[in-house]
C-alpha positions as MATLAB code, in Angstrom:
seq = 'MKLPCLPLHLHHHHHHLLLLLLPLTLPSASPLPVTPQPGPCPLLHILSARETTAPPGFGSSITLTQLLLSTFNHSSPPPTHPTITAEAIDYPALGANTSEYAASVTTGTAAVIKRLSTFNALCPETILILHGFSQGGQIIDDALCGVPHDFTGRGKPDEDGGRVGRPLVRREVQRNIAAVVLMGSPRFTGGKRRGEKGTAKVGGFAARPEGFSCPVFDDRMASFCDEGDPFCSDGENEEVHGGYGGVYGGEALGFVVERVLVG';
ca = [
      39.354   42.540   35.429;
      36.723   39.881   35.975;
      35.969   37.897   32.851;
      32.308   37.197   32.042;
      30.873   33.773   32.782;
      27.643   32.221   31.560;
      24.638   32.530   33.872;
      22.889   29.399   35.070;
      19.664   30.073   33.240;
      20.917   30.587   29.691;
      18.906   32.693   27.292;
      18.322   31.514   23.733;
      21.084   33.723   22.319;
      23.617   31.880   24.464;
      22.700   28.433   23.165;
      24.867   28.685   20.046;
      27.931   29.361   22.215;
      27.621   26.140   24.206;
      26.583   24.159   21.151;
      29.941   25.057   19.623;
      31.542   23.325   22.577;
      29.777   20.036   21.916;
      31.067   17.505   19.376;
      28.616   15.738   17.145;
      29.747   12.389   18.540;
      31.032   11.407   21.972;
      34.800   11.907   22.272;
      37.191    9.177   23.223;
      37.865    8.969   26.910;
      41.453   10.190   26.679;
      42.913   11.463   29.955;
      42.704   15.200   30.447;
      44.222   17.455   33.084;
      41.688   17.845   35.847;
      43.440   20.010   38.418;
      42.254   23.615   38.253;
      45.039   26.050   37.492;
      45.234   29.599   38.864;
      43.784   32.030   36.382;
      40.503   33.339   34.975;
      37.256   31.708   36.044;
      35.966   28.896   33.827;
      32.505   28.868   32.296;
      31.875   25.469   33.904;
      33.434   23.686   36.873;
      33.012   20.090   38.024;
      33.254   19.065   41.661;
      33.523   15.256   41.993;
      33.638   13.017   45.073;
      35.101    9.507   45.123;
      33.841    6.307   46.713;
      34.720    4.663   50.050;
      38.351    3.442   50.391;
      39.420    4.941   47.057;
      42.738    6.814   47.357;
      42.673   10.639   47.296;
      41.553   11.908   43.912;
      38.602   11.146   41.718;
      38.268    7.401   42.202;
      35.463    5.955   40.066;
      34.040    9.436   39.505;
      36.841    9.988   36.970;
      34.907    8.255   34.180;
      32.051   10.775   33.960;
      34.391   13.637   34.907;
      36.665   12.939   31.943;
      33.686   12.516   29.633;
      32.357   15.924   30.659;
      35.782   17.537   30.254;
      36.261   15.984   26.821;
      32.824   17.055   25.648;
      32.834   20.651   26.819;
      36.496   21.284   25.948;
      35.772   20.784   22.243;
      35.784   24.468   21.239;
      37.270   26.353   18.346;
      38.719   28.892   18.479;
      39.893   28.519   22.088;
      37.963   30.726   24.509;
      39.671   33.627   26.252;
      39.272   31.751   29.529;
      38.778   28.041   30.340;
      35.584   26.374   29.170;
      35.578   23.750   31.914;
      37.739   22.633   34.828;
      37.374   19.926   37.438;
      38.556   19.019   40.903;
      38.071   16.222   43.418;
      36.565   16.892   46.827;
      39.190   16.364   49.553;
      37.618   14.174   52.231;
      38.480   10.918   54.073;
      36.281    8.434   52.139;
      36.659    5.903   54.967;
      34.311    3.100   55.895;
      35.907    0.198   57.754;
      32.970    0.183   60.186;
      29.745    2.066   60.851;
      31.231    4.754   63.084;
      34.175    5.425   60.740;
      31.817    5.708   57.789;
      29.513    8.087   59.681;
      32.463   10.314   60.636;
      33.708   10.283   57.076;
      30.282   11.292   55.731;
      30.103   14.134   58.255;
      33.528   15.392   57.324;
      32.848   14.952   53.634;
      29.560   16.802   53.722;
      31.256   19.733   55.460;
      34.039   19.608   52.847;
      31.502   19.848   49.994;
      29.763   22.823   51.632;
      33.046   24.628   52.304;
      34.502   24.070   48.864;
      31.323   25.199   47.106;
      31.291   28.380   49.172;
      34.979   29.074   48.581;
      34.821   28.434   44.851;
      31.670   30.526   44.493;
      33.347   33.456   46.245;
      36.207   33.279   43.703;
      34.062   32.637   40.645;
      30.512   33.766   41.448;
      29.154   33.277   37.917;
      30.711   29.911   37.049;
      28.189   27.148   36.379;
      28.756   24.163   38.675;
      28.321   20.443   37.943;
      28.467   18.041   40.908;
      29.237   14.320   40.608;
      29.424   11.830   43.470;
      30.173    8.115   43.403;
      28.995    5.884   46.280;
      29.898    7.632   49.574;
      30.805   10.602   47.397;
      27.193   10.652   46.234;
      25.950   10.615   49.833;
      28.027   13.629   50.897;
      26.814   15.652   47.934;
      23.228   14.605   48.604;
      23.595   15.604   52.250;
      25.095   18.995   51.370;
      22.304   19.757   48.919;
      19.319   18.133   50.614;
      20.192   18.214   54.296;
      21.476   15.771   56.892;
      19.016   13.628   58.848;
      19.403   12.986   62.545;
      21.855   10.174   61.915;
      23.835    9.232   58.826;
      21.522    6.311   57.990;
      18.525    8.592   57.618;
      16.594    6.716   60.290;
      16.735    9.259   63.098;
      13.790   10.787   64.910;
      11.415   12.559   62.532;
      11.097   16.323   62.678;
       7.963   18.339   62.019;
       7.692   17.124   58.435;
       8.906   13.595   59.086;
      12.324   14.313   57.631;
      10.847   14.047   54.115;
      11.615   17.538   52.826;
      15.243   18.203   52.073;
      16.735   21.593   52.886;
      20.052   22.678   51.333;
      23.010   23.364   53.575;
      24.701   25.497   50.945;
      24.123   29.240   50.544;
      21.591   30.579   48.084;
      24.349   32.146   46.011;
      25.789   28.673   45.506;
      22.458   27.009   44.923;
      21.627   29.123   41.900;
      24.883   28.229   40.147;
      24.522   24.444   40.448;
      23.177   23.342   37.059;
      23.363   19.542   37.347;
      24.030   16.840   39.949;
      24.830   13.233   39.047;
      25.037   10.594   41.759;
      26.069    6.970   41.092;
      25.692    4.152   43.581;
      24.677    6.525   46.390;
      23.487    4.868   49.638;
      20.808    7.601   49.726;
      19.041    5.848   46.793;
      15.462    4.863   47.733;
      14.703    2.205   45.119;
      13.059    4.405   42.539;
      10.755    6.152   45.021;
      12.469    9.502   44.732;
      12.355   11.905   41.819;
      15.383   11.722   39.576;
      16.291    8.151   40.412;
      17.312    5.935   37.466;
      18.399    2.333   37.016;
      16.952   -1.093   37.763;
      17.151   -1.208   41.575;
      13.788   -1.403   43.352;
      15.197   -1.446   46.889;
      17.071    1.396   48.522;
      20.566    1.586   49.979;
      21.731    1.225   53.576;
      21.328    4.977   54.086;
      18.222    5.458   51.952;
      16.144    8.600   52.327;
      12.699    7.981   53.874;
       9.683    7.114   51.728;
       8.229   10.228   50.138;
      11.425   12.218   50.474;
      11.833   15.266   48.239;
      14.537   17.868   47.767;
      12.586   20.702   46.180;
      15.526   22.960   45.368;
      17.468   20.285   43.466;
      14.943   17.619   42.383;
      14.905   18.866   38.791;
      18.692   19.130   38.668;
      19.619   15.748   40.156;
      19.951   12.271   38.615;
      20.826    9.274   40.766;
      21.763    5.900   39.246;
      21.557    2.489   40.931;
      21.107   -1.022   39.533;
      19.759   -4.210   41.050;
      22.518   -6.236   42.651;
      24.401   -3.268   44.064;
      25.190   -3.912   47.767;
      25.471   -0.222   48.693;
      22.756    1.736   46.892;
      20.445   -1.313   46.990;
      20.384   -4.697   48.755;
      22.405   -6.864   46.361;
      25.735   -8.647   46.622;
      27.457   -7.798   43.342;
      30.230   -5.238   43.836;
      30.978   -5.251   40.091;
      27.552   -3.664   39.522;
      28.479   -0.946   42.008;
      31.722   -0.084   40.225;
      30.356   -0.053   36.692;
      28.053    2.953   36.540;
      30.426    5.240   34.685;
      30.622    2.816   31.762;
      26.961    1.800   31.832;
      25.349    5.190   32.350;
      28.040    7.649   31.291;
      26.301    8.611   28.063;
      22.932    9.051   29.726;
      24.510   11.104   32.536;
      26.317   13.269   30.011;
      23.053   13.934   28.177;
      21.409   14.894   31.463;
      24.164   17.391   32.266;
      24.234   18.882   28.790;
      20.469   19.455   28.868;
      20.613   21.130   32.276;
      23.535   23.363   31.302;
      21.915   24.415   28.038;
      18.392   24.902   29.341;
      19.093   25.856   32.933;
];
């Protein structure tokens, strides 16, 4: 028997249910199991993608992933099926040179699309939260907003100049994606794109073109980048690049909670 899951656009009578899942204060970042177990479909599911050269797993995306798990798992009494689960996208995350990075992004984008489709087929009513860090942010952006003619985004323009993003995931998947959080993504434009946050005023090495929009996901996407970041901007401080989970975790959590509650 298929257990019921919350729809993406929650009605007012559902709000009290999710509010019961939220603590009054942020929980401590204690480690939680993040590997989905076979069983009933969860209400919420997180798909996270790690940064370049990080070993298989969550990499730096673990900070926000654990925060989301801690927050939404605060429920009493326990639900009849999981409140929230999480998994890491399996992709190479390589980047020793330009060609290796490009191949990794291509493989990673395909992995995001495939996993979203597979999971949606198994749990067609589960609400999805996507989180990508650095290259992980780029592959999620590409899956949701389309891939330009080359991985840098500087290929030949098409009929609209490559400025309108078109999802590569099926409509059935699109409707279930409630929130997308990118941190340190090379697709960052320097604050010229809707949903961009942080202090960086210059885009990354794979920035989307000026005037770019992704109509399907603009309202559901937040992308963080700070000045000094060498990957999502033009800086030289790698510590800035690695620190987004700690700096913006609370803000990102609030963004996700609002999108899940309101739809």
